[in-house]
Coordinates of C-alpha atoms in Angstrom, one line a residue:
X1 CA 29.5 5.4 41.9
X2 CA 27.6 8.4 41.0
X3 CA 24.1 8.0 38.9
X4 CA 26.1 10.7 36.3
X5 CA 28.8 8.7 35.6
X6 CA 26.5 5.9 33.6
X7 CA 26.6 6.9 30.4
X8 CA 25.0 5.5 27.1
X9 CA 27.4 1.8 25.9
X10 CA 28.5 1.0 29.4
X11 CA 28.1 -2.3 30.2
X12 CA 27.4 -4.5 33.5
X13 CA 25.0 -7.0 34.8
X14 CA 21.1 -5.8 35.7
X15 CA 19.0 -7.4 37.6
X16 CA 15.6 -9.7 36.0
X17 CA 13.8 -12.1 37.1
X18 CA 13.6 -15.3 34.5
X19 CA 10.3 -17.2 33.2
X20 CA 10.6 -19.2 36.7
X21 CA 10.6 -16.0 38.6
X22 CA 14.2 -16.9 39.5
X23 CA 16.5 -13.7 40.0
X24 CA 19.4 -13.5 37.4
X25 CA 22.1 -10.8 37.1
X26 CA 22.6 -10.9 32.7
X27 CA 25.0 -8.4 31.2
X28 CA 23.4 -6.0 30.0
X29 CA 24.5 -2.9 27.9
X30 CA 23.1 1.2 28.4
X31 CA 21.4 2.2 25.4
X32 CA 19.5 5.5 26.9
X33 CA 19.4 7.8 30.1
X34 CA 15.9 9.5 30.9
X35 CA 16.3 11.8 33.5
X36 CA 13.0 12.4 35.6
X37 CA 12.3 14.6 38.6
X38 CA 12.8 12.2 41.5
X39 CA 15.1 9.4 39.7
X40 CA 16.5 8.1 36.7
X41 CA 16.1 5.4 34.1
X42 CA 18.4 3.1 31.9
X43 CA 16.8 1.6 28.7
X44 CA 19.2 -1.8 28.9
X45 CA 19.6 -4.2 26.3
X46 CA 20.8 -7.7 27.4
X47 CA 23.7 -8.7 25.1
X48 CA 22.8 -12.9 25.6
X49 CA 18.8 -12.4 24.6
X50 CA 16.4 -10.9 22.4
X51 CA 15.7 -7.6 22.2
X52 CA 12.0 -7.9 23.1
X53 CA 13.4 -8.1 26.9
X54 CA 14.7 -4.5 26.4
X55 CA 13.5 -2.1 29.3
X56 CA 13.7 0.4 31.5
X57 CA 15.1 -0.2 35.2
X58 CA 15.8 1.9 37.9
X59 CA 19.4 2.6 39.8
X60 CA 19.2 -0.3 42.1
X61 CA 18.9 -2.8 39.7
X62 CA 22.9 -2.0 38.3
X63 CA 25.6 -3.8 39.9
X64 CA 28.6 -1.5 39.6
X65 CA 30.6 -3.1 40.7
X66 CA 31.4 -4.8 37.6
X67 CA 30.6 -1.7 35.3
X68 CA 32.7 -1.5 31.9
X69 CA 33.1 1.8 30.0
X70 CA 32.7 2.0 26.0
X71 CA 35.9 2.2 24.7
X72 CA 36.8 5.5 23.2
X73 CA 36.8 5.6 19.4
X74 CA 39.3 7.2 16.9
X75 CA 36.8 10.7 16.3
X76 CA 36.0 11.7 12.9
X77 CA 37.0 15.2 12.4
X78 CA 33.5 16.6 10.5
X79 CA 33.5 20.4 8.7
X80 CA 32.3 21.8 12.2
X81 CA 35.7 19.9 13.8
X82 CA 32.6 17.9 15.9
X83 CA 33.3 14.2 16.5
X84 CA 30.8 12.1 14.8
X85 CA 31.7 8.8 16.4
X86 CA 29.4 7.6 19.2
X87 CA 29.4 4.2 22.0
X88 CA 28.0 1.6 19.7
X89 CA 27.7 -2.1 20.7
X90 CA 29.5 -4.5 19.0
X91 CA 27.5 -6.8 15.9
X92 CA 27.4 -10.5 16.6
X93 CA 27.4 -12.4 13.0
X94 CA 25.4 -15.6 13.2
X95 CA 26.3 -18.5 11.2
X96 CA 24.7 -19.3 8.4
X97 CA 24.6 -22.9 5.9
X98 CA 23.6 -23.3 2.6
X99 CA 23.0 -27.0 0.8
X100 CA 25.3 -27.0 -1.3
X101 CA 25.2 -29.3 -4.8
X102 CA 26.6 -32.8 -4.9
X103 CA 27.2 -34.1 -8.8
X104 CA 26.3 -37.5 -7.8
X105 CA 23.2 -39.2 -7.6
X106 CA 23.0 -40.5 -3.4
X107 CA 20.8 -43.5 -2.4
X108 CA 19.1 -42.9 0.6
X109 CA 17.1 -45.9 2.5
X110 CA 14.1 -45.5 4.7
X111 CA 14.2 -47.8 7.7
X112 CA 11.8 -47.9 10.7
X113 CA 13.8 -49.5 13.5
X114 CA 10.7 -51.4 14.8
X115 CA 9.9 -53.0 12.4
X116 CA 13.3 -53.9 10.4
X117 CA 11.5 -57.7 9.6
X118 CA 8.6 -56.9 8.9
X119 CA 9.1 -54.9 6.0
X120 CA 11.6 -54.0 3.5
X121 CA 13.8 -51.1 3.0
X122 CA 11.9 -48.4 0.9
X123 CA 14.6 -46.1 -1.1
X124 CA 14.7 -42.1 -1.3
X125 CA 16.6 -41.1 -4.1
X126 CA 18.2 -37.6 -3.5
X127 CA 18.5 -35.9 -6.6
X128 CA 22.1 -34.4 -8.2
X129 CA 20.6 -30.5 -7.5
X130 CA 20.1 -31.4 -3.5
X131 CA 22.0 -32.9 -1.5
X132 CA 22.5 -32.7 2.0
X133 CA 23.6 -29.0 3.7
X134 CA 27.0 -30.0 5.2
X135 CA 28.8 -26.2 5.1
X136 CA 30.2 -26.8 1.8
X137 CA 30.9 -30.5 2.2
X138 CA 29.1 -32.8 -0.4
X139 CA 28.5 -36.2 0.3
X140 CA 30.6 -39.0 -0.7
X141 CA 29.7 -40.9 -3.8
X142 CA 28.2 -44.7 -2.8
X143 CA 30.6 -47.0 -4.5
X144 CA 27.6 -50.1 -3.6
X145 CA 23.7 -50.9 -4.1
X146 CA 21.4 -50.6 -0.6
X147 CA 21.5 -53.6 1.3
X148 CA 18.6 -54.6 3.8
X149 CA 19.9 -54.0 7.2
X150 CA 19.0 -56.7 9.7
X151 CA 18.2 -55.7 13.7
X152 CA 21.4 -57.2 14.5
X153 CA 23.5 -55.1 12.4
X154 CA 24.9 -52.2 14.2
X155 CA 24.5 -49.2 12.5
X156 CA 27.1 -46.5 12.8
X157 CA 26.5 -43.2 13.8
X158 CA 25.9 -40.4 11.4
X159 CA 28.1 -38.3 9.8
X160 CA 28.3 -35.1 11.4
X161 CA 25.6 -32.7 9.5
X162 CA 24.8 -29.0 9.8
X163 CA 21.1 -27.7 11.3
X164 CA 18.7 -26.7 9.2
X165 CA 19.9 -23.8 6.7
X166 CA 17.7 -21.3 8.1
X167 CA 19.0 -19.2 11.0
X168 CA 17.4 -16.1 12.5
X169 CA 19.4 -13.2 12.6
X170 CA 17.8 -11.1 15.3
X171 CA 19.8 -8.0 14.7
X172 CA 18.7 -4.3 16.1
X173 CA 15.1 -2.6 14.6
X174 CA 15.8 -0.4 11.7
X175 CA 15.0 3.0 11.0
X176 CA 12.4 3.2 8.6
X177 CA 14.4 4.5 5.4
X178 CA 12.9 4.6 1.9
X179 CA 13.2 0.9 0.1
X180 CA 15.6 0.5 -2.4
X181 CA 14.1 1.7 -6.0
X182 CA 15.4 0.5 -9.3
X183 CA 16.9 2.4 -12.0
X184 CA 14.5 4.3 -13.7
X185 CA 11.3 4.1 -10.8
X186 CA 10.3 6.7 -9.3
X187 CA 10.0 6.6 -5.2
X188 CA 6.9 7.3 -3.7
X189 CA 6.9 9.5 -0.7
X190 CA 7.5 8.2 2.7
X191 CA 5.1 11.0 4.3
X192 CA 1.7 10.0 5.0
X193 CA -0.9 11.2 7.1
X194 CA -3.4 8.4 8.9
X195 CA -5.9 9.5 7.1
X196 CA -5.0 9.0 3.3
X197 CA -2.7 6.7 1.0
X198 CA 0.5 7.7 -0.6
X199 CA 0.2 10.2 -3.3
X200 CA 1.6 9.7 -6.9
X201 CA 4.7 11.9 -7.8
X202 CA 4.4 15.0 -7.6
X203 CA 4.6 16.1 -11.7
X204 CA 1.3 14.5 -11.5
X205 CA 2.4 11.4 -13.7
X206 CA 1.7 8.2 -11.8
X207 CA 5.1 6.2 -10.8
X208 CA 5.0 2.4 -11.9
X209 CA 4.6 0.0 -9.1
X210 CA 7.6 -2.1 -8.3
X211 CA 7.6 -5.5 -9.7
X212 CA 9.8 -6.9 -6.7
X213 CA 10.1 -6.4 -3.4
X214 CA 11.7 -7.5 -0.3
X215 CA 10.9 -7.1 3.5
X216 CA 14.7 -8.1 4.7
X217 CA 16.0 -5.5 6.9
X218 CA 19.3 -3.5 6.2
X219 CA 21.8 -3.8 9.2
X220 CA 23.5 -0.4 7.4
X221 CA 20.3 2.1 8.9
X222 CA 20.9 0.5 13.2
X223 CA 20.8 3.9 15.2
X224 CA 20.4 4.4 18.6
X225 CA 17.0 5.4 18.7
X226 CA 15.5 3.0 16.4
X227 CA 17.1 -0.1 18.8
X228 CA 14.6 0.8 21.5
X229 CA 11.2 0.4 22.1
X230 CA 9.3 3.8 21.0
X231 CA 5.3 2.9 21.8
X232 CA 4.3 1.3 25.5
X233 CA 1.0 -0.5 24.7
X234 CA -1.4 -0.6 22.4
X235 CA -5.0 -1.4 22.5
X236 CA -6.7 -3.7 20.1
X237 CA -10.1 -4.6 20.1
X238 CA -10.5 -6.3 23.4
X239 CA -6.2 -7.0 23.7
X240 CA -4.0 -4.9 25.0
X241 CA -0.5 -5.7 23.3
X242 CA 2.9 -4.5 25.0
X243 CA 5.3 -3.9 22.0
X244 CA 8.6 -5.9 21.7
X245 CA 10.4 -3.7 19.3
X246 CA 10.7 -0.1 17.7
X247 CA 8.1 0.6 15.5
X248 CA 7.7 4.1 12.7
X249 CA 4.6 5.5 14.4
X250 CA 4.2 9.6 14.3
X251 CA 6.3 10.8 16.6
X252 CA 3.8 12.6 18.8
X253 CA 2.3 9.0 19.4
X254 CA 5.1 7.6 21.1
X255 CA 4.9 9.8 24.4
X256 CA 1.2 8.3 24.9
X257 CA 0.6 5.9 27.4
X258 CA -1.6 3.6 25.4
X259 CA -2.0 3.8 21.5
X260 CA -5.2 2.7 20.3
X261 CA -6.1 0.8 17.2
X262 CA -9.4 0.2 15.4
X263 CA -9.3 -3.5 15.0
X264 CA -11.3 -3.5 11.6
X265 CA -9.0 -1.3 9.5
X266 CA -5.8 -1.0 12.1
X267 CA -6.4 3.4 11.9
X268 CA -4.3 4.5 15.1
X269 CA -6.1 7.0 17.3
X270 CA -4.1 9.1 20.1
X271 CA -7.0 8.7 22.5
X272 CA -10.4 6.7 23.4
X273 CA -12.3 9.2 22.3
X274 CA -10.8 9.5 19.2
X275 CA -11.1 5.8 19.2
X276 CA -15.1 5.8 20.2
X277 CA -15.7 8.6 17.7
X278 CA -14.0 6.8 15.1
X279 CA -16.0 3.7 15.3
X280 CA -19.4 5.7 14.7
X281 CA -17.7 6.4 10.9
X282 CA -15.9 3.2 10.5
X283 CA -18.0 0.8 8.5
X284 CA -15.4 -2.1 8.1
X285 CA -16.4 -5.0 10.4
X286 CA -14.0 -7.5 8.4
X287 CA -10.5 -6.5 6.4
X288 CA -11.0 -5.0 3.1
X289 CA -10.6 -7.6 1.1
X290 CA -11.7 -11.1 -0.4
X291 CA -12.6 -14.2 2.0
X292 CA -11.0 -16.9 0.4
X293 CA -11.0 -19.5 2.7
X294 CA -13.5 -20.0 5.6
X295 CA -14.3 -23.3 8.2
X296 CA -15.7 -22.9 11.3
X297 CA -15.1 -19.4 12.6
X298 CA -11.5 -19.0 11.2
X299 CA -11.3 -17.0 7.7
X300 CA -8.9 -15.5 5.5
X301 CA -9.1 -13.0 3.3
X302 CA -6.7 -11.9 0.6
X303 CA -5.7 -8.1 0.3
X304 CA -3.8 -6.7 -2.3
X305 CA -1.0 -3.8 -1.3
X306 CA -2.0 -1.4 -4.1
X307 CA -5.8 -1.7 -3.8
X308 CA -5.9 -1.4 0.1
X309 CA -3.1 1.3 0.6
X310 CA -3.8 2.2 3.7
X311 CA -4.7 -0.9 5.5
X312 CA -1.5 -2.3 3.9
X313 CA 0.5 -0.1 5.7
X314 CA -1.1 0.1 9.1
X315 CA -0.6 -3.8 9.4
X316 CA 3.1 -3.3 8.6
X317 CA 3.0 -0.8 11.1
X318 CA 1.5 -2.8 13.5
X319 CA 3.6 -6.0 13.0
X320 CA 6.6 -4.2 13.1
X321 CA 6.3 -3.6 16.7
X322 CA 6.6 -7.8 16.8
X323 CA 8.8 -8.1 14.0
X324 CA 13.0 -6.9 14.2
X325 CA 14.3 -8.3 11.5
X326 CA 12.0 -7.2 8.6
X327 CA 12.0 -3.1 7.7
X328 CA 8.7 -1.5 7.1
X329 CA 8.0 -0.9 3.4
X330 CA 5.4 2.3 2.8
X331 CA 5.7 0.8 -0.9
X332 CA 3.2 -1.9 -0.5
X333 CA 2.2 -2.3 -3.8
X334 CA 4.3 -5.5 -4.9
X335 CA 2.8 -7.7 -1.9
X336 CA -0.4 -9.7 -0.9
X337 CA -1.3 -9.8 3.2
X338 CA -3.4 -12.8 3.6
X339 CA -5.5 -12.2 6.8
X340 CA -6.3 -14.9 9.2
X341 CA -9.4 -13.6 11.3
X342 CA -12.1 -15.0 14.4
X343 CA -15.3 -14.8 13.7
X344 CA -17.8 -13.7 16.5
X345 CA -21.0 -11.5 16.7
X346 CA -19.3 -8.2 16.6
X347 CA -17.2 -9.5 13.5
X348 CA -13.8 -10.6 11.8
X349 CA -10.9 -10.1 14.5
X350 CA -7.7 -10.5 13.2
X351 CA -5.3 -13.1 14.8
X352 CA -2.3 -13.1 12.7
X353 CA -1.1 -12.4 8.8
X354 CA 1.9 -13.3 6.1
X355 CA 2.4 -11.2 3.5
X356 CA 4.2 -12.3 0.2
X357 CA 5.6 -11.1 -3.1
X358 CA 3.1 -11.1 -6.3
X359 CA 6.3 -12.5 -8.4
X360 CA 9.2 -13.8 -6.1
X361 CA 12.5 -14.5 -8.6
X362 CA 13.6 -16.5 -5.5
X363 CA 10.5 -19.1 -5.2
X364 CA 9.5 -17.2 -1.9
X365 CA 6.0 -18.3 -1.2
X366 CA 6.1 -15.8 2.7
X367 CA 7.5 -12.2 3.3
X368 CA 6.6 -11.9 6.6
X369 CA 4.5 -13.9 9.0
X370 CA 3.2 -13.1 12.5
X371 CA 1.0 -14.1 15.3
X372 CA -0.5 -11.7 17.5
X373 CA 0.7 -12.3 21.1
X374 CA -2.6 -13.2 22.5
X375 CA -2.7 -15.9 20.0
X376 CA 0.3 -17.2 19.9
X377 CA 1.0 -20.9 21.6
X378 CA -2.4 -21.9 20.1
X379 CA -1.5 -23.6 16.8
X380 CA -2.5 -20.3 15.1
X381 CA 1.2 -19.8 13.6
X382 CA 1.7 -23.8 12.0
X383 CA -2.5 -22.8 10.7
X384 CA -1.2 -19.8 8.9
X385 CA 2.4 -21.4 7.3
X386 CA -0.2 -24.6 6.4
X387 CA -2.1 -22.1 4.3
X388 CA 0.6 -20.4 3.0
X389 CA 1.9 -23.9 1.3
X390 CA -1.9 -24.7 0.4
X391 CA -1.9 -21.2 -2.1
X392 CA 1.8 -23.1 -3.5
X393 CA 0.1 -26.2 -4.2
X394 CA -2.9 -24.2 -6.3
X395 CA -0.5 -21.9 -7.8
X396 CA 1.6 -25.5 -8.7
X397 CA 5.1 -24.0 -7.4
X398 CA 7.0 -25.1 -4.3
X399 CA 7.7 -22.7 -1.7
X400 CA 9.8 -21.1 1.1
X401 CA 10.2 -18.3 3.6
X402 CA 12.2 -15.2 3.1
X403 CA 15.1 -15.9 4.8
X404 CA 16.2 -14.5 7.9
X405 CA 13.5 -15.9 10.2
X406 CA 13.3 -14.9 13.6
X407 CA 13.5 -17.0 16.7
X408 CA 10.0 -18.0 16.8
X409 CA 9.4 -18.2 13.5
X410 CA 11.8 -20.7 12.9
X411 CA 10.6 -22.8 15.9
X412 CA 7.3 -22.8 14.1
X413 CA 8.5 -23.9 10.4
X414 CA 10.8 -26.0 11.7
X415 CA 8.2 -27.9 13.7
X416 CA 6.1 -27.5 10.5
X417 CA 8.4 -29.3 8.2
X418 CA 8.9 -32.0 10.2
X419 CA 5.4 -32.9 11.3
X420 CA 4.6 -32.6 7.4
X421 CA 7.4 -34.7 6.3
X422 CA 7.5 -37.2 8.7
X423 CA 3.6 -38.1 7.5
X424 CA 4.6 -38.6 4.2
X425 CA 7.6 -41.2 5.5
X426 CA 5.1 -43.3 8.1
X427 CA 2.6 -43.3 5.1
X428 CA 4.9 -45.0 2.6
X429 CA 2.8 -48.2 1.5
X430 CA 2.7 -50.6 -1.5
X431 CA 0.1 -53.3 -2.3
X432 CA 2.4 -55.5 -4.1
X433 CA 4.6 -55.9 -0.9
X434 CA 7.9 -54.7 -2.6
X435 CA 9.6 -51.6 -1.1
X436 CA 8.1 -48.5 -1.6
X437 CA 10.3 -45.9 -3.4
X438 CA 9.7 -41.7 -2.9
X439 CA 12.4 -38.6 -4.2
X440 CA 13.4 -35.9 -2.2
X441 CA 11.5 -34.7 -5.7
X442 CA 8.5 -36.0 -4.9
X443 CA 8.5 -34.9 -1.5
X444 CA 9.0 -31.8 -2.6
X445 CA 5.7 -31.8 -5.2
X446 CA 3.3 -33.6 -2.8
X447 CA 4.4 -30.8 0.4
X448 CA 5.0 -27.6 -1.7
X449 CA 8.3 -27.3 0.5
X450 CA 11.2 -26.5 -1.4
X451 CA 13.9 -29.4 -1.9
X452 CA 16.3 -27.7 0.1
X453 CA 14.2 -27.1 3.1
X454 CA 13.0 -30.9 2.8
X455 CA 16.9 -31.8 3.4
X456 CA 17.7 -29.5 6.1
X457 CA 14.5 -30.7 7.8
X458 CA 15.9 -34.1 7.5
X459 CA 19.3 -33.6 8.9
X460 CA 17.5 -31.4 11.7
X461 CA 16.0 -34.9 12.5
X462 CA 19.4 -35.8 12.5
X463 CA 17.7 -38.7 10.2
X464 CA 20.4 -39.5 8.1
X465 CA 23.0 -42.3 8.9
X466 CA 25.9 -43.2 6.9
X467 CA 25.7 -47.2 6.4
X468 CA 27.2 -49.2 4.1
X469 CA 28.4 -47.2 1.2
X470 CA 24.7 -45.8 1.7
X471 CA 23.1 -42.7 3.0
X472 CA 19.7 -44.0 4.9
X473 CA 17.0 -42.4 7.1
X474 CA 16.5 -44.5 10.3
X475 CA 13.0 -43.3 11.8
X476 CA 13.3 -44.4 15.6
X477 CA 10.9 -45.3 18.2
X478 CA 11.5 -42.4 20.1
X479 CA 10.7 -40.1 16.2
X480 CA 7.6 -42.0 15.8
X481 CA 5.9 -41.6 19.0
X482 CA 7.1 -37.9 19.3
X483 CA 5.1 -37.1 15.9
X484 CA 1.9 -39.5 16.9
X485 CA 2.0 -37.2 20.0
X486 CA 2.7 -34.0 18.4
X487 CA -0.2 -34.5 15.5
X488 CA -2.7 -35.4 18.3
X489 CA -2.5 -31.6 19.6
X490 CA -3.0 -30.4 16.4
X491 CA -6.1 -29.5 16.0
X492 CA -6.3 -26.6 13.8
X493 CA -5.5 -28.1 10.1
X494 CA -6.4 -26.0 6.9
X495 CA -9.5 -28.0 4.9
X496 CA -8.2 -27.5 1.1
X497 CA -12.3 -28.3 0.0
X498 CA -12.8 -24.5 1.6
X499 CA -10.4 -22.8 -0.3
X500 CA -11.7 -20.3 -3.0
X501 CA -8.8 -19.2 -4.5
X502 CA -7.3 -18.7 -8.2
X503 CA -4.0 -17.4 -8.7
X504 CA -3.2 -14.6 -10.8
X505 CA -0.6 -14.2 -13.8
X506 CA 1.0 -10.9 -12.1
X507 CA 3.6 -10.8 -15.2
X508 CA 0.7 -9.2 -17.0
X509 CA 0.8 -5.7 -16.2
X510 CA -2.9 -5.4 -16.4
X511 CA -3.4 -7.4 -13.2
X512 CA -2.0 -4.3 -11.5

């Protein structure tokens, strides 16, 4: 088959190599053609894996023998009589759970399965406004009080139970189109140079800041350009960073070979010299902000979307080439970026972020979060959700993500839950000798984690047994030991005796 006759939507299996340098044919679908003067590229998508795989490959890497051809589409006439349909891939819906209310109180027994003799059953309580996610199912109402379970009572399996309500939905980048403005607001302008913030409106009368926000992408703006990778590297400080997803950089930057960033306030520059030159002017050796938590050489500092314009925006731009499933606001004004930075002799690097709403209706205590890839599988990402729960304990709220997370992010709270609620469990002690007793409430307030992240976490565990009339949570020998293990490599913990932080009432208009 002729190179011509691959065109953009067909689909057939590429040639890669997998993470054990194994060769693997995946389906694959054609998303561009780039003709040069001695051969051509496909940009391929692999339908079975994240986009961040997405590349380029030459001819001899298609097997055509099983090629399939986009199906032709029913063409929409337009005024010109031009078709405006196009090949598209097909959307793949992920399922989603919710917890879902139960009316009843449920009693729910704490058991350590080593130990069934030596001590008695301590009781969770789960509350009427929480019960277990079970996709719409609530659980049955216990007709009988919790008995002790000896070692030589069988206990039946568990009921079947849902995953953890979260699920990322990794769906295709996004153009970057103007967020959604309330009645009445006015929309500030999506143009901006590098080199200053976003104006006011133009009748010179200053636009009111949004109150809300959200960073939750819009599957309704998925085009073909915006679902491939636009920038090939980019050079931070001492890291160069390859890209895993589209990001809104100026056009004329995309056909560079290397984009390069001043690490200090996140400018981009088209060149080295540019770069070099830039550094003479640039004063910043830390990001504009306050340091509001430091211990060792790890700090954070706290920067506010409307007083750092600028900054604001270059991170989003930056951490949109890492993150699909968030769009880029220019409107930064209604968030905080907390920065988590190194320290060494040349100054504050950055290592990762999170970003959150100054008043979230929906008790959302993270927008987005991201490690940089040369800091990632170093505890860096469980350090930066630790803190974001530390600000929810000062501010006296509980907390959660905004929902979808991505792949890894998910990985990383999910391993953060559990670590954190698992300690709680293995620390349950009383000096009188009678069972100890904690809520899925209480939980809740010691943690910051919200009530219905605490149950999901739990049936993740797959904790939860059905015995007796009763609800219980067996910990097992093989749960215990995996968390003794897991808290040993854990090193990096946040020290809440070096955090310098008051919240702000941001209802008051004046704290704008």
């Amino acid at each position: 088959m002729a190179e011509a006759e691959i065109v953009e939507g067909c689909r057939l299996p590429v040639l890669r190599k997998n993470q054990d340098n194994e060769v693997e044919w995946p389906l694959a679908e054609i998303l561009s053609v780039k003709d040069l003067t001695a051969k051509k590229l496909f940009y391929v998508h692999y339908i079975d894996f994240n986009k961040r795989l997405d590349e380029w490959v030459t001819y001899d890497r298609l097997d055509l023998k099983k090629i399939q051809f986009p199906k032709k589409e029913a063409k929409t006439p337009t005024k010109n009589g031009l078709s405006g349909s196009r090949p598209s891939s097909p959307e793949r819906e992920v399922d989603g759970f919710s917890a879902s209310g139960c009316k009843q109180e449920v009693l729910l027994s704490l058991t350590a399965s080593r130990d069934l003799e030596a001590r008695k059953i301590p009781e969770l309580i789960l509350p009427p406004a929480a019960a277990p996610a079970g996709g719409g199912k609530s659980l049955p109402v216990p007709k009988r009080k919790v008995e002790v379970v000896s070692p030589a009572t069988p206990v039946p399996p568990a009921p079947e139970t849902t995953q953890a309500s979260v699920f990322p939905q990794n769906g295709a980048a996004r153009r970057p189109s103007a967020p959604a403005v309330p009645p009445g607001r006015k929309r500030k302008s999506n143009c901006l140079s590098a080199d200053e913030d976003s104006q006011d409106s133009s009748d010179g009368i200053p636009s009111a800041p949004r109150m809300t926000g959200s960073l939750v992408s819009d599957r309704s703006h998925d085009d073909i350009i915006t679902r491939m990778k636009n920038i090939e590297c980019i050079e931070l400080g001492r890291h160069r960073l390859k890209p895993w997803y589209f990001s809104p950089y100026p056009q004329e930057l995309t056909v560079l070979p290397v984009l390069y960033l001043c690490e200090f306030c996140l400018k981009y520059l088209k060149s080295l010299k540019c770069l070099q030159r830039h550094l003479t002017k640039c004063n910043l050796r830390h990001p504009p902000g306050n340091e509001i938590y430091r211990k060792g050489t790890i700090s954070f500092f706290e920067i506010d979307g409307r007083k750092n314009k600028s900054y604001s925006q270059n991170l989003c731009l930056l951490a949109k080439c890492f993150l699909d499933h968030k769009t880029l606001y220019y409107d930064t004004d209604p968030f905080l970026f907390y920065i988590m930075t190194e320290y060494d002799s040349k100054g504050f690097h950055i290592v990762g972020y999170f970003s959150k709403e100054k008043e979230s209706t929906e008790d959302y205590n993270v927008a987005c979060i991201l490690t940089l890839p040369p800091y990632q599988r170093r505890g860096y990402g469980k350090l930066l959700i630790e803190f974001s729960y530390e600000l929810s304990k000062v501010e006296g709220k509980t907390g959660t993500p905004e929902k979808p997370l991505s792949d890894l992010g998910l990985l990383s709270y999910r391993s953060y839950w559990s670590q954190t609620i698992l300690e709680i469990l293995m620390e349950l002690k009383t000096e009188t000798g009678e069972r100890p007793q904690i809520t899925i409430n209480e939980i809740s307030e010691i943690t910051s984690i919200k009530k219905e992240d605490v149950i999901s976490t739990l049936q993740y565990l797959n904790l939860i047994n059905y015995y007796k009339g009763q609800y219980i949570l067996t910990l097992s020998e093989d749960i215990v030991e995996g968390h003794e293990r897991a808290m040993l490599k854990r090193i990096l913990r946040i020290d809440s005796k070096c955090l310098h932080f008051s919240p702000k009432d941001w209802s008051k208009r004046g704290k704008w």
